[in-house]
């Protein structure tokens, strides 16, 4: 991919996407919302390939939230099929051939059908040794649920209160090996987080795009990274442009 305008020394290590706008994309075309989800899966594959071409080691997508179960049963079933049949079965082999390791974060509770859980395990096992990029799929994921689950696991491990610090919490998240996202992209013009990675994004740069997710392509990823590189990440410290000699 053309890296025009990007600084190779300031690439994000981890980019995470809230893939939003599938329903509106379909409605605008007079199609059922489900068609938007089908098209959204294609956009995800293109964006993942773009991330790979850019050499991003970590790419995470929000595929289904703990709140998405509130949707009509037919739409939920369709979404599960798109994720389990299309992404985790048909695409899985393409992603595997590209050297992508597939991982999951989220709650594996009674609402997740057994066959979907099996597909997730198979995709993760097949691709476990791949090293080109890690694609983490947030499925039945909620940031608050993740923090609650971390607290439960800390208590279950018998860690004394005085020994709990931020690193303890981080170690008990769904996948402690994933670095915090440097950049979080949300599509479809909504300015909210919707319970995505709320612990991990404490210092992430947020980029909001008007593009509806099914229209999202690797070029949009590039654009978001360009915006990311123009930001001054201060992490509470003084900035690069404050004139104070370092
Ligand atoms: C994102 O698109 C997909 C999921 C949330 C699973 P939406 O289905 O939320 O699309 P809009 O926001 O209704 O347009
Ligand atoms: C966030 O999108 C969840 C996913 C992209 C999976 P939603 O469409 O569910 O978020 P809200 O309801 O607009 O906040
Ligand atoms: Mg939405």
Coordinates of N, CA and C and ligand atoms in Angstrom, one line a residue:
X1 N 0.8 -1.2 0.0 CA 0.0 0.0 0.0 C 0.9 1.3 0.0
X2 N 0.4 2.3 -0.6 CA 1.1 3.6 -0.7 C 1.1 4.2 0.7
X3 N 2.3 4.4 1.2 CA 2.5 4.9 2.6 C 2.6 6.4 2.6
X4 N 2.3 7.0 1.4 CA 2.5 8.4 1.2 C 2.0 9.3 2.4
X5 N 2.9 10.1 2.9 CA 2.5 11.0 4.0 C 2.6 10.4 5.4
X6 N 2.9 9.1 5.5 CA 2.9 8.5 6.8 C 4.4 8.4 7.3
X7 N 4.6 8.6 8.5 CA 5.9 8.5 9.1 C 6.1 7.1 9.7
X8 N 7.0 6.3 9.0 CA 7.2 4.9 9.5 C 7.6 4.8 10.9
X9 N 8.2 5.9 11.5 CA 8.7 5.8 12.8 C 7.6 6.2 13.9
X10 N 6.4 6.6 13.4 CA 5.4 6.9 14.3 C 4.1 6.2 14.0
X11 N 4.3 4.9 13.7 CA 3.1 4.1 13.4 C 2.5 3.6 14.7
X12 N 1.1 3.5 14.7 CA 0.5 3.0 15.9 C 0.8 1.5 16.0
X13 N 1.0 0.9 17.2 CA 1.2 -0.5 17.3 C -0.1 -1.2 17.3
X14 N -1.1 -0.6 17.9 CA -2.4 -1.3 18.0 C -3.5 -0.3 17.6
X15 N -4.3 -0.7 16.5 CA -5.4 0.1 16.1 C -6.7 -0.7 16.4
X16 N -7.7 -0.1 17.0 CA -9.0 -0.7 17.3 C -10.1 0.0 16.6
X17 N -11.1 -0.7 16.0 CA -12.2 -0.1 15.3 C -13.5 -0.4 15.9
X18 N -14.4 0.6 16.1 CA -15.8 0.4 16.3 C -16.5 0.4 15.0
X19 N -16.8 -0.8 14.5 CA -17.4 -0.9 13.1 C -18.8 -0.6 13.2
X20 N -19.2 0.7 13.0 CA -20.6 1.1 13.1 C -21.1 1.6 11.8
X21 N -22.5 1.5 11.6 CA -23.2 2.1 10.5 C -23.7 1.0 9.5
X22 N -23.6 -0.2 9.8 CA -24.0 -1.3 8.8 C -25.5 -1.1 8.5
X23 N -26.3 -0.9 9.5 CA -27.7 -0.8 9.3 C -28.1 0.4 8.5
X24 N -27.5 1.5 8.8 CA -27.8 2.8 8.0 C -27.4 2.7 6.6
X25 N -26.2 2.0 6.4 CA -25.7 1.8 5.0 C -26.8 1.0 4.2
X26 N -27.3 0.0 4.8 CA -28.3 -0.8 4.1 C -29.6 -0.1 3.9
X27 N -30.1 0.6 4.9 CA -31.4 1.3 4.8 C -31.3 2.4 3.7
X28 N -30.2 3.1 3.7 CA -30.0 4.1 2.6 C -30.2 3.5 1.2
X29 N -29.9 2.3 1.1 CA -30.0 1.6 -0.2 C -31.3 0.8 -0.4
X30 N -32.2 1.0 0.5 CA -33.4 0.2 0.5 C -33.3 -1.3 0.7
X31 N -32.2 -1.6 1.4 CA -31.9 -3.1 1.6 C -32.2 -3.4 3.1
X32 N -32.4 -4.6 3.4 CA -32.6 -5.0 4.8 C -31.3 -4.8 5.6
X33 N -31.4 -4.5 6.9 CA -30.2 -4.2 7.7 C -29.1 -5.3 7.6
X34 N -29.7 -6.5 7.4 CA -28.7 -7.7 7.4 C -27.7 -7.6 6.2
X35 N -28.2 -6.9 5.1 CA -27.2 -6.8 4.0 C -26.1 -5.9 4.4
X36 N -26.4 -5.0 5.3 CA -25.3 -4.1 5.8 C -24.3 -4.9 6.6
X37 N -24.7 -5.9 7.3 CA -23.8 -6.7 8.1 C -22.9 -7.5 7.1
X38 N -23.6 -8.1 6.1 CA -22.8 -8.8 5.1 C -21.7 -8.0 4.5
X39 N -22.1 -6.8 4.1 CA -21.1 -5.8 3.5 C -20.1 -5.4 4.5
X40 N -20.5 -5.3 5.7 CA -19.6 -4.9 6.8 C -18.5 -5.9 7.0
X41 N -18.8 -7.2 6.8 CA -17.8 -8.2 6.9 C -16.7 -8.1 5.9
X42 N -17.2 -7.7 4.7 CA -16.2 -7.5 3.6 C -15.3 -6.3 3.9
X43 N -15.9 -5.3 4.4 CA -15.1 -4.1 4.8 C -14.0 -4.5 5.9
X44 N -14.5 -5.3 6.8 CA -13.5 -5.8 7.8 C -12.3 -6.5 7.2
X45 N -12.6 -7.4 6.2 CA -11.5 -8.1 5.6 C -10.6 -7.2 4.9
X46 N -11.1 -6.2 4.2 CA -10.3 -5.2 3.5 C -9.4 -4.4 4.5
X47 N -10.1 -4.0 5.6 CA -9.3 -3.2 6.6 C -8.2 -4.0 7.2
X48 N -8.5 -5.3 7.5 CA -7.5 -6.2 8.1 C -6.4 -6.3 7.2
X49 N -6.6 -6.5 5.9 CA -5.5 -6.6 4.9 C -4.7 -5.3 4.9
X50 N -5.4 -4.2 4.9 CA -4.7 -2.9 5.0 C -3.8 -2.8 6.2
X51 N -4.3 -3.2 7.3 CA -3.6 -3.2 8.6 C -2.3 -4.0 8.4
X52 N -2.5 -5.2 7.8 CA -1.4 -6.1 7.6 C -0.3 -5.5 6.7
X53 N -0.8 -4.9 5.6 CA 0.2 -4.2 4.6 C 0.9 -3.1 5.3
X54 N 0.3 -2.4 6.2 CA 0.9 -1.3 7.0 C 1.9 -1.9 8.0
X55 N 1.8 -3.2 8.3 CA 2.7 -3.8 9.3 C 2.3 -3.6 10.7
X56 N 1.0 -3.3 10.9 CA 0.5 -3.1 12.3 C 0.5 -4.5 13.0
X57 N 1.1 -4.6 14.1 CA 1.1 -5.9 14.8 C -0.2 -6.3 15.4
X58 N -1.0 -5.3 15.8 CA -2.3 -5.5 16.5 C -3.4 -4.8 15.9
X59 N -4.5 -5.5 15.6 CA -5.7 -4.9 15.0 C -6.9 -5.5 15.7
X60 N -7.7 -4.7 16.2 CA -8.9 -5.2 17.0 C -10.2 -4.6 16.4
X61 N -11.2 -5.4 16.4 CA -12.5 -4.9 15.9 C -13.6 -5.3 16.8
X62 N -14.5 -4.4 17.0 CA -15.7 -4.6 17.8 C -16.8 -5.2 17.0
X63 N -17.1 -6.5 17.1 CA -18.0 -7.2 16.2 C -19.4 -7.3 16.8
X64 N -19.4 -7.5 18.2 CA -20.7 -7.7 18.8 C -20.6 -7.3 20.3
X65 N -21.5 -6.4 20.7 CA -21.3 -5.9 22.1 C -22.3 -6.7 23.0
X66 N -22.0 -6.6 24.3 CA -22.9 -7.2 25.3 C -24.3 -6.6 25.3
X67 N -24.4 -5.4 24.7 CA -25.7 -4.8 24.5 C -26.4 -5.2 23.2
X68 N -25.7 -5.7 22.2 CA -26.3 -6.0 20.9 C -27.3 -7.1 21.0
X69 N -27.4 -7.9 22.1 CA -28.4 -8.9 22.3 C -29.8 -8.3 22.3
X70 N -29.9 -7.0 22.6 CA -31.2 -6.3 22.7 C -31.8 -6.2 21.3
X71 N -31.1 -6.5 20.2 CA -31.7 -6.3 18.9 C -32.7 -7.4 18.6
X72 N -33.5 -7.2 17.6 CA -34.5 -8.3 17.2 C -33.7 -9.6 17.0
X73 N -34.4 -10.7 17.4 CA -33.8 -12.0 17.3 C -33.2 -12.4 15.9
X74 N -34.0 -12.0 14.8 CA -33.5 -12.3 13.5 C -32.2 -11.6 13.2
X75 N -32.1 -10.3 13.6 CA -30.8 -9.6 13.3 C -29.7 -10.2 14.1
X76 N -29.9 -10.6 15.4 CA -28.9 -11.2 16.2 C -28.4 -12.5 15.5
X77 N -29.4 -13.3 15.1 CA -29.0 -14.6 14.5 C -28.2 -14.4 13.2
X78 N -28.6 -13.4 12.4 CA -27.9 -13.1 11.2 C -26.4 -12.7 11.5
X79 N -26.3 -11.8 12.5 CA -25.0 -11.3 12.9 C -24.1 -12.5 13.4
X80 N -24.7 -13.4 14.2 CA -23.9 -14.5 14.6 C -23.5 -15.4 13.4
X81 N -24.4 -15.5 12.4 CA -24.0 -16.3 11.2 C -22.9 -15.6 10.4
X82 N -23.0 -14.3 10.3 CA -21.9 -13.6 9.6 C -20.6 -13.8 10.3
X83 N -20.6 -13.7 11.6 CA -19.3 -13.8 12.3 C -18.8 -15.2 12.3
X84 N -19.7 -16.2 12.6 CA -19.2 -17.5 12.7 C -19.1 -18.2 11.4
X85 N -20.0 -18.0 10.4 CA -19.9 -18.7 9.1 C -19.0 -18.0 8.1
X86 N -19.2 -16.7 8.0 CA -18.4 -16.0 7.0 C -17.0 -15.7 7.5
X87 N -16.9 -14.9 8.6 CA -15.6 -14.5 9.1 C -14.8 -15.7 9.6
X88 N -15.4 -16.5 10.4 CA -14.6 -17.5 11.1 C -14.5 -18.9 10.4
X89 N -15.1 -18.9 9.2 CA -15.0 -20.2 8.5 C -14.4 -19.9 7.1
X90 N -15.2 -19.1 6.3 CA -14.7 -18.8 4.9 C -13.4 -18.0 5.0
X91 N -13.5 -16.9 5.7 CA -12.3 -15.9 5.7 C -11.2 -16.5 6.5
X92 N -11.5 -17.3 7.5 CA -10.5 -17.9 8.4 C -9.2 -18.4 7.6
X93 N -9.5 -19.1 6.5 CA -8.4 -19.7 5.8 C -7.6 -18.6 5.0
X94 N -8.3 -17.6 4.5 CA -7.5 -16.5 3.9 C -6.7 -15.8 4.9
X95 N -7.3 -15.5 6.1 CA -6.5 -14.8 7.1 C -5.3 -15.7 7.6
X96 N -5.6 -17.0 7.7 CA -4.5 -17.9 8.1 C -3.4 -17.9 7.0
X97 N -3.7 -17.9 5.7 CA -2.7 -17.9 4.7 C -1.9 -16.6 4.7
X98 N -2.5 -15.5 5.2 CA -1.8 -14.2 5.3 C -1.0 -14.1 6.6
X99 N -1.0 -15.2 7.4 CA -0.2 -15.2 8.6 C -0.9 -14.4 9.8
X100 N -2.2 -14.3 9.7 CA -2.9 -13.6 10.8 C -3.3 -14.5 11.9
X101 N -3.0 -14.1 13.1 CA -3.5 -14.8 14.3 C -4.8 -14.3 14.8
X102 N -5.8 -15.1 14.9 CA -7.1 -14.6 15.3 C -7.4 -14.9 16.8
X103 N -7.8 -13.9 17.5 CA -8.1 -14.0 18.9 C -9.4 -13.4 19.3
X104 N -9.9 -13.7 20.4 CA -11.2 -13.2 20.8 C -11.1 -12.6 22.2
X105 N -11.9 -11.5 22.4 CA -12.1 -11.0 23.8 C -13.6 -10.9 23.9
X106 N -14.1 -11.1 25.1 CA -15.5 -11.0 25.4 C -15.9 -12.1 26.3
X107 N -17.2 -12.1 26.7 CA -17.7 -13.1 27.6 C -18.3 -14.3 26.9
X108 N -17.8 -15.5 27.3 CA -18.3 -16.7 26.7 C -19.5 -17.2 27.7
X109 N -20.6 -16.5 27.6 CA -21.7 -16.9 28.5 C -22.8 -17.7 27.8
X110 N -23.8 -18.0 28.5 CA -24.9 -18.9 27.9 C -25.5 -18.4 26.7
X111 N -25.4 -17.1 26.4 CA -26.0 -16.5 25.3 C -25.2 -16.8 24.0
X112 N -24.0 -17.2 24.1 CA -23.2 -17.5 22.9 C -23.4 -19.0 22.6
X113 N -24.1 -19.2 21.4 CA -24.4 -20.6 21.0 C -23.1 -21.5 21.0
X114 N -23.3 -22.8 21.3 CA -22.1 -23.7 21.4 C -21.4 -23.7 20.1
X115 N -22.2 -23.8 19.0 CA -21.5 -23.9 17.6 C -20.7 -22.7 17.3
X116 N -21.1 -21.5 17.8 CA -20.3 -20.3 17.6 C -19.0 -20.3 18.4
X117 N -19.2 -20.8 19.6 CA -18.0 -20.9 20.5 C -17.0 -21.9 19.8
X118 N -17.5 -23.0 19.3 CA -16.6 -24.0 18.6 C -15.8 -23.3 17.4
X119 N -16.6 -22.5 16.6 CA -15.9 -21.9 15.5 C -14.8 -20.9 16.0
X120 N -15.1 -20.2 17.1 CA -14.1 -19.3 17.6 C -12.9 -20.1 18.1
X121 N -13.1 -21.2 18.8 CA -12.0 -22.0 19.3 C -11.1 -22.5 18.1
X122 N -11.9 -23.0 17.0 CA -11.2 -23.6 15.9 C -10.3 -22.5 15.2
X123 N -10.9 -21.3 15.0 CA -10.2 -20.3 14.3 C -8.9 -19.8 15.1
X124 N -9.1 -19.8 16.4 CA -8.0 -19.4 17.3 C -6.9 -20.4 17.3
X125 N -7.3 -21.7 17.3 CA -6.3 -22.8 17.4 C -5.6 -22.9 16.0
X126 N -6.3 -22.8 14.9 CA -5.7 -22.9 13.6 C -4.6 -21.9 13.4
X127 N -4.9 -20.6 13.9 CA -4.0 -19.5 13.6 C -3.1 -19.1 14.7
X128 N -3.1 -19.9 15.8 CA -2.3 -19.6 17.0 C -0.9 -19.3 16.8
X129 N -0.2 -19.9 15.8 CA 1.2 -19.8 15.7 C 1.6 -18.7 14.7
X130 N 0.6 -18.0 14.1 CA 0.9 -17.0 13.1 C 1.4 -15.7 13.7
X131 N 2.3 -15.1 13.0 CA 3.0 -13.9 13.6 C 2.9 -12.6 12.8
X132 N 2.2 -12.6 11.7 CA 2.2 -11.4 10.9 C 1.4 -10.3 11.6
X133 N 0.3 -10.7 12.1 CA -0.5 -9.7 12.8 C -1.6 -10.4 13.7
X134 N -1.9 -9.8 14.8 CA -3.0 -10.4 15.6 C -4.3 -9.6 15.4
X135 N -5.3 -10.3 14.9 CA -6.6 -9.7 14.7 C -7.5 -10.2 15.9
X136 N -7.8 -9.2 16.7 CA -8.7 -9.6 17.9 C -10.1 -9.2 17.6
X137 N -11.0 -10.1 17.8 CA -12.4 -9.9 17.5 C -13.1 -9.8 18.9
X138 N -13.7 -8.6 19.1 CA -14.4 -8.4 20.4 C -15.8 -8.9 20.1
X139 N -16.1 -10.0 20.8 CA -17.4 -10.6 20.5 C -18.1 -10.9 21.8
X140 N -19.4 -10.5 22.0 CA -20.1 -10.5 23.2 C -19.2 -9.8 24.2
X141 N -18.7 -8.6 23.8 CA -17.7 -7.9 24.6 C -18.4 -6.6 25.1
X142 N -18.1 -6.3 26.4 CA -18.4 -5.1 27.0 C -17.3 -4.6 27.9
X143 N -16.9 -3.4 27.8 CA -15.8 -2.9 28.7 C -16.1 -3.0 30.1
X144 N -17.3 -2.8 30.5 CA -17.7 -2.9 31.9 C -17.7 -4.3 32.4
X145 N -18.2 -5.2 31.5 CA -18.2 -6.6 31.8 C -16.8 -7.1 32.0
X146 N -15.9 -6.6 31.1 CA -14.5 -7.0 31.2 C -13.9 -6.6 32.6
X147 N -14.2 -5.4 33.0 CA -13.7 -4.9 34.3 C -14.3 -5.8 35.5
X148 N -15.6 -6.0 35.4 CA -16.2 -6.9 36.4 C -15.6 -8.3 36.4
X149 N -15.3 -8.8 35.2 CA -14.7 -10.2 35.2 C -13.3 -10.1 35.7
X150 N -12.6 -9.0 35.5 CA -11.2 -8.9 36.0 C -11.3 -8.9 37.5
X151 N -12.2 -8.1 38.1 CA -12.3 -8.0 39.5 C -12.7 -9.4 40.1
X152 N -13.6 -10.1 39.5 CA -13.9 -11.5 39.9 C -12.7 -12.4 39.9
X153 N -11.9 -12.3 38.9 CA -10.8 -13.1 38.8 C -9.7 -12.8 39.8
X154 N -9.5 -11.5 40.1 CA -8.6 -11.0 41.1 C -9.0 -11.6 42.5
X155 N -10.3 -11.4 42.8 CA -10.8 -11.9 44.1 C -10.7 -13.4 44.1
X156 N -11.0 -14.1 43.0 CA -10.9 -15.6 43.0 C -9.5 -16.0 43.2
X157 N -8.5 -15.2 42.8 CA -7.1 -15.6 42.9 C -6.6 -15.3 44.3
X158 N -7.4 -14.7 45.2 CA -7.1 -14.4 46.5 C -6.0 -13.3 46.7
X159 N -6.0 -12.4 45.7 CA -5.0 -11.3 45.8 C -5.4 -10.3 46.9
X160 N -4.6 -10.0 47.9 CA -5.0 -9.1 49.0 C -5.2 -7.6 48.4
X161 N -6.1 -6.9 49.0 CA -6.5 -5.6 48.5 C -5.2 -4.7 48.4
X162 N -4.3 -4.8 49.4 CA -3.2 -3.9 49.4 C -2.2 -4.2 48.2
X163 N -2.4 -5.3 47.6 CA -1.5 -5.7 46.5 C -2.0 -5.4 45.1
X164 N -3.3 -4.8 45.1 CA -3.9 -4.6 43.8 C -3.5 -3.2 43.3
X165 N -2.9 -3.2 42.1 CA -2.6 -1.9 41.5 C -3.1 -2.0 40.0
X166 N -2.8 -1.0 39.2 CA -3.2 -1.0 37.8 C -2.7 -2.1 37.1
X167 N -1.5 -2.6 37.4 CA -1.0 -3.7 36.6 C -1.7 -5.0 36.9
X168 N -2.2 -5.1 38.2 CA -2.9 -6.3 38.6 C -4.2 -6.4 37.7
X169 N -4.9 -5.2 37.6 CA -6.1 -5.2 36.9 C -5.8 -5.6 35.4
X170 N -4.8 -4.9 34.9 CA -4.4 -5.2 33.4 C -4.1 -6.6 33.2
X171 N -3.5 -7.3 34.2 CA -3.1 -8.7 34.0 C -4.4 -9.6 34.0
X172 N -5.5 -9.1 34.6 CA -6.7 -9.9 34.6 C -7.7 -9.6 33.6
X173 N -7.3 -8.8 32.6 CA -8.3 -8.5 31.5 C -8.3 -9.7 30.6
X174 N -9.3 -9.7 29.6 CA -9.5 -10.9 28.8 C -8.2 -11.4 28.1
X175 N -7.5 -10.5 27.6 CA -6.2 -10.9 26.9 C -5.1 -10.0 27.3
X176 N -4.4 -10.3 28.4 CA -3.4 -9.3 28.9 C -2.2 -9.1 28.0
X177 N -2.1 -9.9 27.0 CA -0.9 -9.8 26.1 C -1.1 -8.7 25.1
X178 N -2.4 -8.2 24.9 CA -2.6 -7.1 23.9 C -2.3 -5.8 24.5
X179 N -1.4 -5.0 23.8 CA -1.1 -3.7 24.3 C -2.3 -2.8 24.2
X180 N -2.4 -1.7 25.0 CA -3.5 -0.8 24.9 C -3.5 -0.2 23.5
X181 N -4.7 0.1 22.9 CA -4.7 0.7 21.6 C -4.1 2.1 21.6
X182 N -3.3 2.3 20.5 CA -2.8 3.7 20.3 C -3.9 4.6 19.7
X183 N -4.7 3.9 18.8 CA -5.7 4.6 18.0 C -7.0 3.8 18.0
X184 N -8.1 4.5 18.3 CA -9.4 3.9 18.2 C -10.2 4.7 17.1
X185 N -10.7 4.0 16.2 CA -11.5 4.6 15.1 C -12.9 4.2 15.2
X186 N -13.8 5.2 15.2 CA -15.3 4.9 15.1 C -15.8 5.4 13.9
X187 N -16.6 4.6 13.1 CA -17.2 5.1 11.9 C -18.6 5.5 12.2
X188 N -19.2 6.0 11.1 CA -20.7 6.3 11.0 C -21.1 7.6 11.7
X189 N -20.1 8.4 12.1 CA -20.4 9.8 12.6 C -21.0 9.8 14.0
X190 N -20.9 8.7 14.8 CA -21.3 8.7 16.2 C -20.1 9.0 17.1
X191 N -20.3 9.9 18.0 CA -19.2 10.3 18.9 C -19.4 9.6 20.3
X192 N -19.3 8.3 20.3 CA -19.3 7.7 21.6 C -18.5 6.4 21.5
X193 N -18.3 5.8 22.7 CA -17.4 4.6 22.8 C -18.2 3.4 22.9
X194 N -19.5 3.5 23.4 CA -20.4 2.3 23.4 C -19.7 1.1 24.1
X195 N -19.1 1.3 25.2 CA -18.6 0.2 26.1 C -17.5 -0.6 25.5
X196 N -16.7 0.1 24.6 CA -15.6 -0.6 24.0 C -14.3 -0.3 24.7
X197 N -13.6 -1.3 25.2 CA -12.2 -1.2 25.7 C -12.0 0.0 26.7
X198 N -13.0 0.1 27.6 CA -12.9 1.4 28.4 C -11.7 1.4 29.4
X199 N -11.2 0.3 29.8 CA -10.0 0.4 30.6 C -8.8 0.7 29.7
X200 N -8.7 0.0 28.6 CA -7.5 0.0 27.7 C -7.4 1.4 27.0
X201 N -8.5 2.1 26.7 CA -8.3 3.3 25.9 C -8.1 4.6 26.7
X202 N -7.6 4.4 27.9 CA -7.4 5.6 28.8 C -6.6 6.7 28.0
X203 N -5.6 6.3 27.3 CA -4.8 7.3 26.6 C -4.7 7.1 25.1
X204 N -5.7 6.4 24.5 CA -5.8 6.2 23.1 C -6.2 7.5 22.4
X205 N -5.7 7.7 21.2 CA -6.2 8.8 20.3 C -7.5 8.3 19.6
X206 N -8.5 9.1 19.7 CA -9.8 8.8 19.1 C -10.0 9.5 17.8
X207 N -10.3 8.7 16.7 CA -10.6 9.3 15.4 C -12.0 8.9 15.0
X208 N -12.8 9.9 14.8 CA -14.2 9.6 14.4 C -14.4 9.9 12.9
X209 N -15.0 9.0 12.2 CA -15.1 9.1 10.7 C -16.6 9.1 10.4
X210 N -17.0 9.8 9.3 CA -18.4 9.8 8.9 C -18.7 8.6 8.0
X211 N -17.7 8.0 7.5 CA -17.9 6.8 6.6 C -18.7 5.7 7.4
X212 N -19.7 5.2 6.7 CA -20.4 4.0 7.2 C -19.6 2.8 7.1
X213 N -19.5 1.9 8.1 CA -18.5 0.9 8.1 C -18.5 0.0 6.8
X214 N -19.6 -0.3 6.2 CA -19.5 -1.1 4.9 C -18.7 -0.4 3.8
X215 N -18.6 0.9 3.9 CA -17.8 1.7 2.9 C -16.3 1.8 3.3
X216 N -16.0 1.4 4.5 CA -14.6 1.6 5.1 C -13.6 0.7 4.3
X217 N -12.6 1.3 3.8 CA -11.5 0.5 3.1 C -10.2 0.9 3.7
X218 N -9.2 0.2 3.2 CA -7.8 0.4 3.8 C -7.4 1.9 3.7
X219 N -7.9 2.6 2.6 CA -7.5 4.0 2.5 C -8.0 4.8 3.7
X220 N -9.2 4.4 4.2 CA -9.7 5.2 5.3 C -8.9 4.9 6.6
X221 N -8.3 3.7 6.6 CA -7.4 3.4 7.8 C -6.2 4.3 7.7
X222 N -5.7 4.4 6.5 CA -4.5 5.2 6.2 C -4.8 6.7 6.7
X223 N -5.9 7.1 6.3 CA -6.3 8.5 6.6 C -6.4 8.7 8.1
X224 N -6.9 7.7 8.8 CA -7.0 7.8 10.3 C -5.7 7.8 10.9
X225 N -4.7 7.0 10.3 CA -3.4 7.0 10.9 C -2.7 8.3 10.6
X226 N -3.0 8.9 9.5 CA -2.4 10.2 9.2 C -2.8 11.2 10.3
X227 N -4.1 11.2 10.6 CA -4.6 12.1 11.6 C -4.0 11.8 13.0
X228 N -3.8 10.5 13.3 CA -3.1 10.0 14.5 C -1.7 10.6 14.6
X229 N -1.0 10.6 13.5 CA 0.4 11.1 13.5 C 0.5 12.6 13.6
X230 N -0.6 13.3 13.4 CA -0.6 14.7 13.5 C -0.9 15.1 15.0
X231 N -1.3 14.1 15.8 CA -1.6 14.4 17.2 C -0.3 14.5 18.0
X232 N -0.5 15.2 19.1 CA 0.6 15.3 20.1 C 0.2 14.5 21.3
X233 N 0.7 13.3 21.5 CA 0.3 12.5 22.6 C 1.2 12.9 23.8
X234 N 0.5 13.4 24.9 CA 1.3 13.9 26.0 C 1.3 13.0 27.2
X235 N 0.3 12.1 27.3 CA 0.2 11.2 28.5 C 0.4 12.0 29.8
X236 N -0.2 13.2 29.9 CA -0.2 13.9 31.1 C 1.1 14.8 31.3
X237 N 2.0 14.6 30.4 CA 3.3 15.3 30.5 C 3.1 16.6 29.7
X238 N 4.2 17.4 29.7 CA 4.2 18.6 28.8 C 4.4 18.2 27.4
X239 N 4.0 19.1 26.5 CA 4.0 18.7 25.1 C 5.3 18.8 24.3
X240 N 5.3 18.4 23.1 CA 6.5 18.5 22.2 C 6.7 19.9 21.8
X241 N 5.6 20.7 21.9 CA 5.6 22.1 21.3 C 5.6 23.2 22.4
X242 N 6.0 22.8 23.6 CA 5.8 23.8 24.7 C 7.0 24.7 24.9
X243 N 8.0 24.5 24.1 CA 9.1 25.4 24.1 C 10.1 25.1 25.3
X244 N 9.8 24.2 26.2 CA 10.7 23.9 27.3 C 11.8 22.9 26.8
X245 N 13.0 23.3 26.9 CA 14.1 22.4 26.5 C 14.1 21.1 27.2
X246 N 14.2 20.0 26.5 CA 14.2 18.7 27.3 C 15.6 18.3 27.6
Ligands
LIG1 C1 -22.6 -2.1 13.4 O1 -23.6 -1.6 12.6 C2 -22.7 -3.6 13.6 C3 -23.0 -3.9 14.9 C4 -23.2 -3.1 15.9 C5 -23.0 -5.4 15.2 P1 -25.1 -1.3 13.2 O2 -25.9 -2.5 13.0 O3 -25.0 -0.7 14.5 O4 -25.5 -0.1 12.2 P2 -26.3 1.2 12.5 O5 -25.6 1.9 13.6 O6 -27.7 0.7 13.0 O7 -26.4 2.0 11.3
LIG2 C1 -21.2 -0.5 18.9 O1 -22.1 -0.2 17.9 C2 -21.0 -2.0 18.9 C3 -20.4 -2.6 17.7 C4 -19.9 -1.9 16.7 C5 -20.3 -4.0 17.7 P1 -23.7 0.0 18.3 O2 -24.4 0.4 17.1 O3 -24.2 -1.2 19.0 O4 -23.6 1.2 19.4 P2 -24.7 2.3 19.8 O5 -25.9 1.5 20.2 O6 -25.0 3.1 18.7 O7 -24.1 3.0 20.9
LIG3 MG1 -24.8 1.1 15.3

